[in-house]
Amino acid sequence: MKITNLILSCSLLFLAVYLHSQPLEAEINKIAEYRSSLPLSNELRMKIFMGTPGKYVDGQKIKISEALAIDENGDSLQLLHSNWEYYASPTSINLKMELPARSVKRLKEIKGKVNVFRPKKETNIQIKNFLSRPNQNLLKPKAHPLKVAVVQNLEQDSFFEAFSLAYKKSLRDVYPNISDKDLEAHFEMIEVSKERSRSADQIIHIIADDQEGNMLRLKITDSSGQDVVVGGIILRCPMNETLAKLLHVSDQDFQHLTFQTLTLKEKLSTDWSLEVQYVDPVLVTAYDFAVFNIILP
Amino acid sequence: MKRHLSSLLFLFICCSTLLAQELTTQIESISEFRSSDPGETNLAIYLNYEGLNINDYTLFKVTSSSAIDNLGNRLTAIGDPDFLLPSRSHAKLEAPIREAASLQQVVMRIQCFNPSLENGAIVRIPNFYDKLGVNLLAPYSEYHDLKFVVVDSIGTRAEIAALMGKDTLPDYMGSNFKPRPDQAWFATYLLFDDPEGKIMKIDILDAEGNAVEHINWDRLSYGKIVQRRKIYFNTPIQKDWTLQLIIENKQALKEYTFEFSDLALH
């Protein structure tokens, strides 16, 4: 009897380990190639359909954190970009990968990891009187992996000039041969942000150290709890000493810059609150996934 | 000697002017989109232009009349090209097969719409708000097939029909519409009868000739028989504002053919 129980337990354990080690089955919903003579406009976009085990939690999100594709010639393609997306399992997840050579007709496989974030109330943080503490991290460093600050006294011309230079450098690091003309085609949002900042509208600038895009929501609410943000523009680039100085924050505090220009419904008021929701790594479960034999269009 | 110099100078100016009128074009970029969804796959060839007196209103329509890849396959043009801003104008073709590495030859027909006050394609009507309810294009004989009326509020369908010189209006014009007295914006109405879609752009200019910022164009109806639009401004309408219409005409249209070879595919 004891031996039977032991065998049964071992079998169950073996089955559980086996199932856990098996990658999730996934399939491609849609695939599109963007090929261009402009180097920044080349990518393979896919919608991958998959479901993950586990209990559904309201507001859960999903993101592909790692992916590597191997084409029919054995060449590998890296993951370029993936966002946190709403997730009601099963679902389609968007991802962008490097393009294979033009002559490639098939990818042998894509393998990677998908992260599921199941939020708890604590990941919604409300910061009251946040305007009284400008140019400093509003979150407690030991409690929260994210950094957020309100920027005041921004010298806009100098800042946007420095931002353009830093952004240009970050693109040149990845695409060393890119021409100035091709680069400038990607500067539209910087110009829009600059114009918005100079407009007569009520504007607030908020920065975060969030290279991975883990800040899911940022809300500014008035004393009655109403959201006062009408719209916003987000710019991202690596932080450097010049930018940190112009933003009046220490570059040790912010490694990467997410710069938000938010348009407000009304004039700034000291009784407003800032609400931030972010992905806490502790609440993230990672699953392996795999897709095989992908025919390119 | 002095006379010869003057003649030479005159000749030089003439040649420079003629050269300035010549259009030259280069390939700006080639973008290919291949999709698993049927009907979406295509190749777009974007151009840049030099040499013409290109202004803010210059538009180009590009059609590929012949294209062959390096394997000898012919690629047909797809879609119905429209006049677009220089930075957006492109020829759209079916995508080449994966084995193709380049386009051996592409011939493009480029139509350029280059409006100016001189060629009559830019029409400016000063103090237009003093001329409510009349056809503002009546003095322009070349645009006898167009009507353009500005009103400060829209009355009954019969009144609109009368303004446009018609017996009745089509159903899509909707019911009577008047601006609410409590609305925060300053609005005016533009009614135009443009059967062939010749009016390509409508601007309102202030006394200094700058385009007046407007909140939006509210296109209340669709179709090219009679259209009505409401335009909202942040500030009260000024009587010294000018209505500017960009209207397609033959004098402003020119056609060119360009041939390109050995265009690499990516």
XYZ file of C-alpha atoms in Angstrom:
563
model
C 0.000 0.000 0.000
C 2.791 2.365 1.026
C 4.721 1.512 -2.120
C 1.624 2.139 -4.251
C 1.151 5.551 -2.622
C 4.793 6.378 -3.110
C 4.649 5.384 -6.788
C 1.445 7.418 -7.238
C 2.959 10.493 -5.544
C 6.129 10.184 -7.587
C 4.082 9.857 -10.795
C 2.020 12.941 -9.929
C 5.171 14.867 -9.077
C 6.816 13.727 -12.302
C 3.681 14.722 -14.275
C 3.576 18.158 -12.605
C 7.269 18.765 -13.291
C 6.868 17.489 -16.862
C 3.824 19.713 -17.506
C 5.510 22.736 -15.972
C 8.615 22.280 -18.092
C 6.587 21.995 -21.284
C 6.353 25.312 -23.145
C 2.873 26.725 -23.644
C 1.383 26.019 -26.994
C 0.946 29.127 -29.059
C -0.060 29.893 -32.614
C 0.437 32.823 -34.944
C -2.742 34.812 -35.606
C -1.294 37.377 -37.970
C 2.144 38.077 -39.343
C 3.344 41.137 -41.244
C 6.727 42.201 -42.545
C 7.735 45.842 -42.819
C 10.713 46.092 -45.165
C 12.158 49.447 -46.054
C 15.233 51.196 -47.328
C 14.908 53.262 -44.107
C 16.757 51.204 -41.484
C 14.480 52.117 -38.575
C 11.382 50.878 -40.373
C 12.256 47.183 -40.667
C 10.482 44.710 -38.445
C 8.473 41.538 -38.304
C 5.178 42.027 -36.451
C 3.193 39.141 -35.104
C 0.083 38.444 -33.111
C 0.600 35.294 -31.084
C -2.429 33.519 -29.674
C -1.905 31.690 -26.396
C -3.452 30.842 -23.067
C -1.678 30.442 -19.745
C -2.583 28.331 -16.717
C -3.495 29.951 -13.425
C -6.330 31.832 -11.781
C -7.726 34.905 -13.555
C -7.267 38.151 -11.641
C -9.000 41.402 -12.549
C -6.673 43.729 -14.440
C -4.076 41.076 -15.218
C -1.592 41.871 -17.952
C 0.627 39.861 -20.255
C 3.893 40.596 -22.032
C 6.403 38.595 -24.024
C 9.652 39.214 -22.169
C 11.979 37.029 -24.239
C 11.758 35.641 -27.746
C 14.221 34.194 -30.198
C 13.293 33.037 -33.687
C 15.323 30.719 -35.893
C 14.744 30.943 -39.633
C 15.051 28.169 -42.222
C 18.732 29.033 -42.762
C 19.491 28.738 -39.052
C 19.870 32.486 -38.576
C 18.479 33.893 -35.341
C 16.155 36.882 -34.990
C 15.924 38.881 -31.772
C 12.886 40.350 -30.030
C 12.607 44.099 -30.711
C 9.620 45.163 -28.674
C 6.633 43.937 -26.717
C 4.231 45.815 -24.430
C 2.158 44.881 -21.443
C -1.312 44.137 -22.784
C -4.717 43.411 -21.308
C -5.035 39.700 -20.811
C -8.125 37.551 -20.645
C -6.714 34.090 -21.294
C -6.458 32.965 -24.042
C -5.467 36.084 -25.900
C -3.436 37.485 -28.781
C -0.185 39.205 -27.855
C 1.657 41.599 -30.147
C 5.402 41.464 -30.615
C 7.974 42.930 -32.938
C 11.051 40.997 -34.017
C 14.003 41.480 -36.309
C 13.338 40.793 -39.978
C 14.760 37.693 -41.639
C 16.581 38.010 -44.969
C 14.251 38.827 -47.872
C 14.584 35.355 -49.411
C 13.560 33.515 -46.209
C 10.127 31.888 -46.517
C 9.795 30.094 -43.204
C 10.774 30.396 -39.562
C 11.573 27.066 -37.937
C 10.516 28.240 -34.486
C 10.049 31.060 -32.025
C 10.788 30.242 -28.395
C 10.630 32.568 -25.460
C 9.056 33.584 -22.192
C 5.734 35.227 -21.552
C 5.140 37.136 -18.318
C 1.741 37.333 -16.651
C 1.221 40.071 -14.071
C -1.598 39.413 -11.613
C -2.024 42.735 -9.743
C -2.845 43.341 -6.095
C -4.191 46.531 -4.583
C -0.742 47.572 -3.331
C 0.487 48.096 -6.880
C -1.903 51.052 -7.154
C -0.178 53.872 -5.322
C -1.769 57.203 -4.483
C 0.576 60.089 -3.700
C -1.105 63.098 -2.121
C 0.277 66.663 -2.346
C 2.752 65.447 -4.922
C 3.305 68.984 -6.243
C 5.019 69.926 -2.987
C 7.938 67.560 -3.766
C 9.108 68.429 -7.282
C 12.210 67.005 -8.994
C 12.589 64.036 -6.677
C 11.480 60.412 -6.665
C 7.985 60.316 -5.182
C 8.054 56.567 -4.496
C 9.899 54.899 -1.635
C 13.003 53.295 -3.188
C 12.961 50.267 -0.880
C 9.281 49.534 -1.409
C 8.901 50.231 -5.137
C 11.153 49.294 -8.063
C 9.840 52.265 -10.084
C 10.884 55.930 -9.828
C 8.526 58.812 -10.630
C 9.049 62.572 -10.320
C 7.284 65.794 -11.220
C 9.511 68.229 -13.108
C 9.395 71.919 -12.325
C 11.509 74.823 -13.584
C 12.294 73.079 -16.844
C 14.310 75.150 -19.318
C 12.407 73.843 -22.296
C 14.662 74.890 -25.188
C 17.786 73.446 -23.569
C 15.959 70.313 -22.472
C 14.452 69.446 -25.868
C 17.779 70.144 -27.563
C 19.566 67.825 -25.117
C 16.823 65.227 -25.471
C 17.145 65.278 -29.291
C 20.908 64.751 -29.011
C 20.525 61.899 -26.518
C 17.809 60.267 -28.631
C 19.929 60.618 -31.763
C 22.882 59.029 -29.976
C 20.776 56.121 -28.728
C 19.570 55.420 -32.295
C 23.080 55.770 -33.722
C 24.347 53.228 -31.188
C 21.933 50.686 -32.683
C 22.087 51.850 -36.330
C 25.630 53.251 -36.819
C 25.194 53.912 -40.562
C 21.874 55.718 -40.400
C 21.774 59.085 -42.162
C 20.731 62.305 -40.438
C 17.737 62.536 -42.767
C 16.485 59.083 -41.770
C 16.968 59.953 -38.119
C 15.028 63.164 -38.387
C 12.000 61.287 -39.674
C 11.721 59.849 -36.151
C 11.833 63.168 -34.342
C 8.225 64.135 -34.923
C 7.073 63.254 -31.401
C 9.843 65.371 -29.859
C 8.581 68.354 -31.856
C 4.972 67.634 -30.849
C 5.984 67.401 -27.193
C 7.950 70.665 -27.483
C 5.019 72.486 -29.078
C 2.613 71.112 -26.478
C 4.930 72.233 -23.680
C 5.002 75.762 -25.099
C 1.251 75.998 -25.654
C -1.061 78.090 -23.534
C -2.672 74.895 -22.169
C -2.111 73.754 -18.603
C 0.842 71.375 -18.800
C 2.705 69.173 -16.344
C 5.888 67.195 -16.983
C 6.318 63.880 -15.209
C 9.334 61.632 -15.537
C 9.878 57.996 -14.665
C 12.763 55.541 -14.672
C 10.916 52.875 -16.611
C 12.892 51.409 -19.482
C 10.856 48.198 -19.464
C 7.510 49.996 -19.710
C 6.384 48.637 -16.341
C 4.376 51.741 -15.439
C 0.892 50.700 -16.521
C -1.067 53.787 -15.598
C -0.437 57.314 -14.394
C -3.395 59.418 -13.292
C -3.685 62.869 -11.759
C -6.891 63.343 -9.793
C -8.471 66.445 -8.276
C -9.859 66.606 -4.717
C -13.084 64.906 -5.863
C -11.175 62.019 -7.456
C -11.787 63.133 -11.044
C -8.993 62.534 -13.551
C -7.712 65.939 -14.736
C -5.431 64.687 -17.535
C -6.802 65.407 -21.002
C -3.989 63.906 -23.048
C -0.287 63.227 -23.088
C 2.834 62.498 -25.096
C 5.520 60.081 -23.945
C 9.183 60.303 -24.980
C 11.815 57.759 -23.997
C 15.589 57.769 -24.119
C 18.598 56.826 -21.956
C 19.276 59.309 -19.175
C 22.550 61.211 -19.209
C 24.221 63.809 -17.045
C 23.023 66.778 -19.112
C 19.404 65.652 -19.094
C 19.533 64.896 -15.372
C 20.913 68.372 -14.707
C 18.238 70.054 -16.821
C 15.552 67.989 -15.095
C 17.097 68.859 -11.708
C 17.375 65.184 -10.740
C 20.469 63.136 -10.007
C 21.490 60.856 -12.881
C 22.235 58.139 -10.310
C 18.554 58.095 -9.464
C 17.209 57.809 -12.999
C 19.031 55.415 -15.339
C 16.523 55.749 -18.141
C 14.156 58.584 -18.936
C 10.457 58.317 -19.671
C 9.306 61.904 -20.134
C 5.582 62.625 -20.155
C 4.041 65.931 -21.237
C 0.493 65.883 -19.881
C -2.214 68.386 -20.784
C -4.540 69.167 -17.883
C -8.183 70.202 -17.770
C -7.509 73.065 -15.393
C -4.855 74.987 -13.498
C -2.554 72.972 -11.200
C -3.748 72.692 -7.634
C -1.818 71.566 -4.543
C -4.640 69.299 -3.352
C -4.352 67.028 -6.391
C -3.098 63.455 -6.134
C -0.933 61.319 -8.367
C -1.964 57.716 -8.923
C 0.506 55.232 -10.318
C 0.012 51.605 -11.223
C 3.082 49.579 -12.078
C 4.149 45.990 -12.593
C 5.681 44.637 -9.405
C 8.143 41.868 -10.407
C 7.086 39.870 -7.326
C 3.610 39.448 -8.837
C 4.835 38.273 -12.227
C 4.766 34.619 -13.303
C 6.874 33.597 -16.282
C 5.919 30.794 -18.663
C 7.867 29.326 -21.565
C 6.169 29.337 -24.949
C 7.037 27.981 -28.364
C 5.667 28.250 -31.901
C 6.922 26.088 -34.763
C 6.973 26.199 -38.559
C 5.849 29.743 -39.292
C 5.250 30.408 -42.971
C 6.086 34.004 -43.907
C 3.640 35.884 -46.150
C 29.599 95.911 -75.267
C 27.312 97.073 -72.476
C 24.308 96.044 -74.587
C 25.804 92.562 -75.134
C 26.362 92.164 -71.418
C 22.761 93.144 -70.694
C 21.537 90.625 -73.284
C 23.728 87.911 -71.800
C 22.478 88.739 -68.316
C 18.871 88.635 -69.557
C 19.535 85.255 -71.236
C 21.114 83.940 -68.035
C 18.101 85.018 -65.971
C 15.722 83.409 -68.499
C 17.714 80.138 -68.463
C 17.836 80.123 -64.664
C 14.093 80.664 -64.484
C 13.452 77.885 -66.993
C 15.784 75.537 -65.146
C 14.061 76.387 -61.878
C 10.787 75.287 -63.448
C 12.176 71.832 -64.341
C 11.267 69.000 -62.027
C 13.877 66.538 -60.884
C 13.089 63.619 -58.656
C 14.914 60.949 -56.685
C 13.854 57.845 -54.831
C 13.326 58.780 -51.177
C 12.602 55.291 -49.883
C 11.156 51.936 -50.859
C 8.819 50.290 -48.382
C 7.383 46.845 -48.710
C 4.567 45.468 -46.616
C 3.898 41.725 -46.654
C 0.962 40.471 -44.646
C -0.703 37.154 -43.893
C -4.037 38.931 -44.454
C -4.991 38.710 -48.110
C -4.950 41.891 -50.183
C -2.680 43.907 -47.887
C 0.730 43.118 -49.383
C 2.251 45.917 -51.465
C 5.375 47.875 -52.375
C 5.444 51.671 -52.061
C 8.069 53.865 -53.734
C 8.390 57.321 -52.182
C 10.001 60.182 -54.085
C 11.466 63.550 -53.313
C 11.256 66.466 -55.674
C 13.405 69.428 -56.561
C 13.467 72.174 -59.125
C 9.897 73.398 -59.214
C 8.764 76.336 -57.183
C 7.145 73.925 -54.768
C 4.974 75.715 -52.222
C 2.898 74.614 -49.240
C 0.043 73.653 -51.546
C 1.967 71.649 -54.157
C 0.663 68.105 -54.540
C 1.851 65.107 -56.531
C 0.033 62.102 -57.915
C 2.358 59.208 -58.763
C 1.418 56.196 -60.877
C 3.742 53.418 -61.906
C 3.167 52.804 -65.610
C 5.675 49.969 -65.870
C 7.773 47.991 -63.380
C 9.928 44.881 -63.820
C 11.916 43.043 -61.161
C 15.406 41.617 -61.716
C 13.904 38.213 -62.580
C 11.847 39.706 -65.384
C 8.468 39.636 -63.566
C 6.146 42.553 -64.284
C 4.604 44.300 -61.285
C 1.295 46.050 -61.754
C 0.255 49.293 -60.088
C -2.401 48.882 -57.397
C -4.949 51.231 -55.862
C -6.261 54.524 -57.128
C -3.579 57.170 -56.552
C -4.579 60.573 -55.259
C -2.857 63.956 -55.098
C -0.705 63.988 -51.957
C 1.807 66.265 -50.253
C 5.370 65.819 -51.625
C 6.556 63.937 -48.533
C 3.678 61.471 -48.767
C 3.325 60.966 -52.513
C 4.251 57.507 -53.667
C 3.628 54.864 -56.287
C 2.001 51.683 -55.046
C 2.767 48.361 -56.720
C 2.092 44.723 -56.068
C 4.957 43.306 -53.978
C 7.691 41.417 -55.824
C 8.279 37.753 -55.057
C 10.793 36.930 -52.292
C 13.371 35.696 -54.764
C 13.572 39.146 -56.422
C 16.489 41.210 -55.151
C 15.867 44.456 -57.023
C 13.625 46.294 -59.429
C 15.289 46.348 -62.822
C 13.185 49.216 -64.155
C 10.309 51.409 -62.929
C 8.624 54.046 -65.073
C 6.530 56.567 -63.189
C 3.975 59.071 -64.371
C 4.022 62.050 -62.051
C 1.252 64.631 -62.095
C 2.156 67.818 -60.301
C -0.458 70.254 -59.047
C 1.418 73.461 -58.335
C -1.109 76.182 -57.506
C -0.255 79.881 -57.467
C -2.085 83.172 -57.614
C -0.673 83.597 -61.141
C -2.118 80.360 -62.522
C -5.420 81.037 -60.781
C -5.464 77.868 -58.699
C -5.120 79.912 -55.513
C -8.201 82.086 -55.146
C -8.248 84.642 -52.340
C -11.466 86.393 -51.411
C -10.806 89.207 -48.932
C -13.440 90.335 -46.434
C -15.519 87.289 -47.301
C -17.622 87.646 -44.187
C -19.086 90.817 -45.668
C -20.379 88.730 -48.580
C -22.585 86.226 -46.788
C -25.144 84.316 -48.811
C -23.707 84.969 -52.271
C -21.711 82.693 -54.557
C -18.152 83.879 -53.909
C -16.850 82.170 -57.061
C -19.288 83.952 -59.379
C -16.639 86.513 -60.501
C -14.284 83.696 -61.573
C -15.457 82.573 -65.017
C -13.126 79.534 -65.119
C -14.936 78.167 -62.072
C -18.457 78.644 -63.390
C -19.281 75.021 -62.499
C -18.530 75.631 -58.808
C -20.487 77.470 -56.146
C -19.175 78.532 -52.774
C -21.377 80.274 -50.238
C -20.620 81.340 -46.671
C -23.451 81.729 -44.190
C -23.435 82.410 -40.469
C -26.225 79.965 -39.708
C -28.010 77.334 -41.674
C -31.691 77.797 -42.167
C -34.245 75.560 -43.798
C -33.508 73.093 -46.559
C -35.430 75.330 -48.940
C -33.227 78.291 -47.965
C -30.043 76.297 -48.531
C -31.324 75.026 -51.884
C -32.112 78.600 -52.896
C -28.647 79.769 -51.871
C -27.098 77.068 -54.016
C -29.381 77.808 -56.972
C -31.115 74.429 -56.718
C -34.764 73.383 -56.513
C -34.231 70.702 -53.894
C -31.390 69.315 -51.819
C -30.422 65.653 -51.522
C -31.592 63.798 -48.389
C -28.081 63.450 -46.993
C -28.005 67.172 -46.267
C -30.015 66.317 -43.160
C -32.508 68.471 -41.328
C -32.324 72.139 -40.376
C -29.331 73.035 -38.272
C -28.559 76.145 -36.297
C -25.713 76.744 -33.866
C -26.687 76.588 -30.234
C -26.628 80.100 -28.721
C -24.677 78.865 -25.680
C -21.874 77.156 -27.579
C -18.347 78.072 -26.594
C -16.958 78.198 -30.122
C -17.353 80.734 -32.889
C -18.621 78.970 -35.970
C -19.403 79.728 -39.567
C -20.791 77.578 -42.335
C -19.377 76.891 -45.765
C -21.652 75.533 -48.470
C -20.162 74.405 -51.718
C -21.327 72.753 -54.879
C -18.320 70.934 -56.318
C -19.463 68.060 -58.574
C -15.959 66.916 -59.571
C -14.146 67.509 -56.288
C -12.029 70.367 -57.653
C -11.780 72.303 -54.393
C -8.673 70.768 -52.878
C -8.181 72.919 -49.795
C -10.001 75.634 -47.890
C -8.145 78.053 -45.626
C -9.118 81.161 -43.730
C -6.310 83.751 -43.550
C -6.008 86.563 -41.066
C -5.123 90.174 -41.971
C -1.405 89.254 -42.069
C -2.034 86.329 -44.432
C -1.481 83.601 -41.828
C -3.879 80.682 -41.650
C -6.348 81.205 -38.811
C -6.223 78.378 -36.330
C -9.505 76.552 -36.258
C -10.708 73.871 -33.908
C -11.902 71.435 -36.531
C -13.658 71.005 -39.789
C -17.025 69.484 -39.054
C -18.003 67.683 -42.201
C -21.715 67.397 -41.827
C -22.448 65.577 -45.033
C -20.653 63.554 -47.663
C -20.845 63.491 -51.412
C -19.722 65.909 -54.028
C -23.004 67.488 -55.105
C -23.558 69.966 -52.316
C -21.470 69.862 -49.199
C -21.765 71.869 -46.083
C -19.139 72.269 -43.443
C -19.037 74.075 -40.176
C -15.751 75.611 -39.131
C -15.078 76.500 -35.511
C -12.716 79.244 -34.392
C -11.261 80.110 -31.005
C -11.872 83.789 -31.567
C -14.751 85.769 -33.087
C -14.687 85.899 -36.873
C -13.036 89.080 -38.134
C -14.310 90.943 -41.156
C -10.779 91.429 -42.496
C -10.181 87.693 -42.761
C -9.643 86.237 -46.236
C -11.085 83.024 -47.623
C -8.488 81.098 -49.591
C -9.501 78.271 -51.906
C -7.098 75.965 -53.679
C -8.891 74.815 -56.825
C -7.709 72.302 -59.382
C -7.285 73.842 -62.828
C -5.421 72.944 -66.001
C -2.883 75.783 -65.727
C -1.628 74.416 -62.396
C -1.297 70.818 -63.592
C 1.797 69.401 -65.267
C 2.713 65.868 -66.114
C 6.164 64.252 -66.134
C 7.544 60.787 -66.790
C 10.573 59.462 -64.941
C 12.419 56.198 -65.293
C 14.432 54.531 -62.537
C 16.590 51.429 -62.737
C 18.306 48.937 -60.410
C 16.415 49.763 -57.235
C 17.541 47.443 -54.450
C 14.888 45.636 -52.431
C 15.472 45.143 -48.700
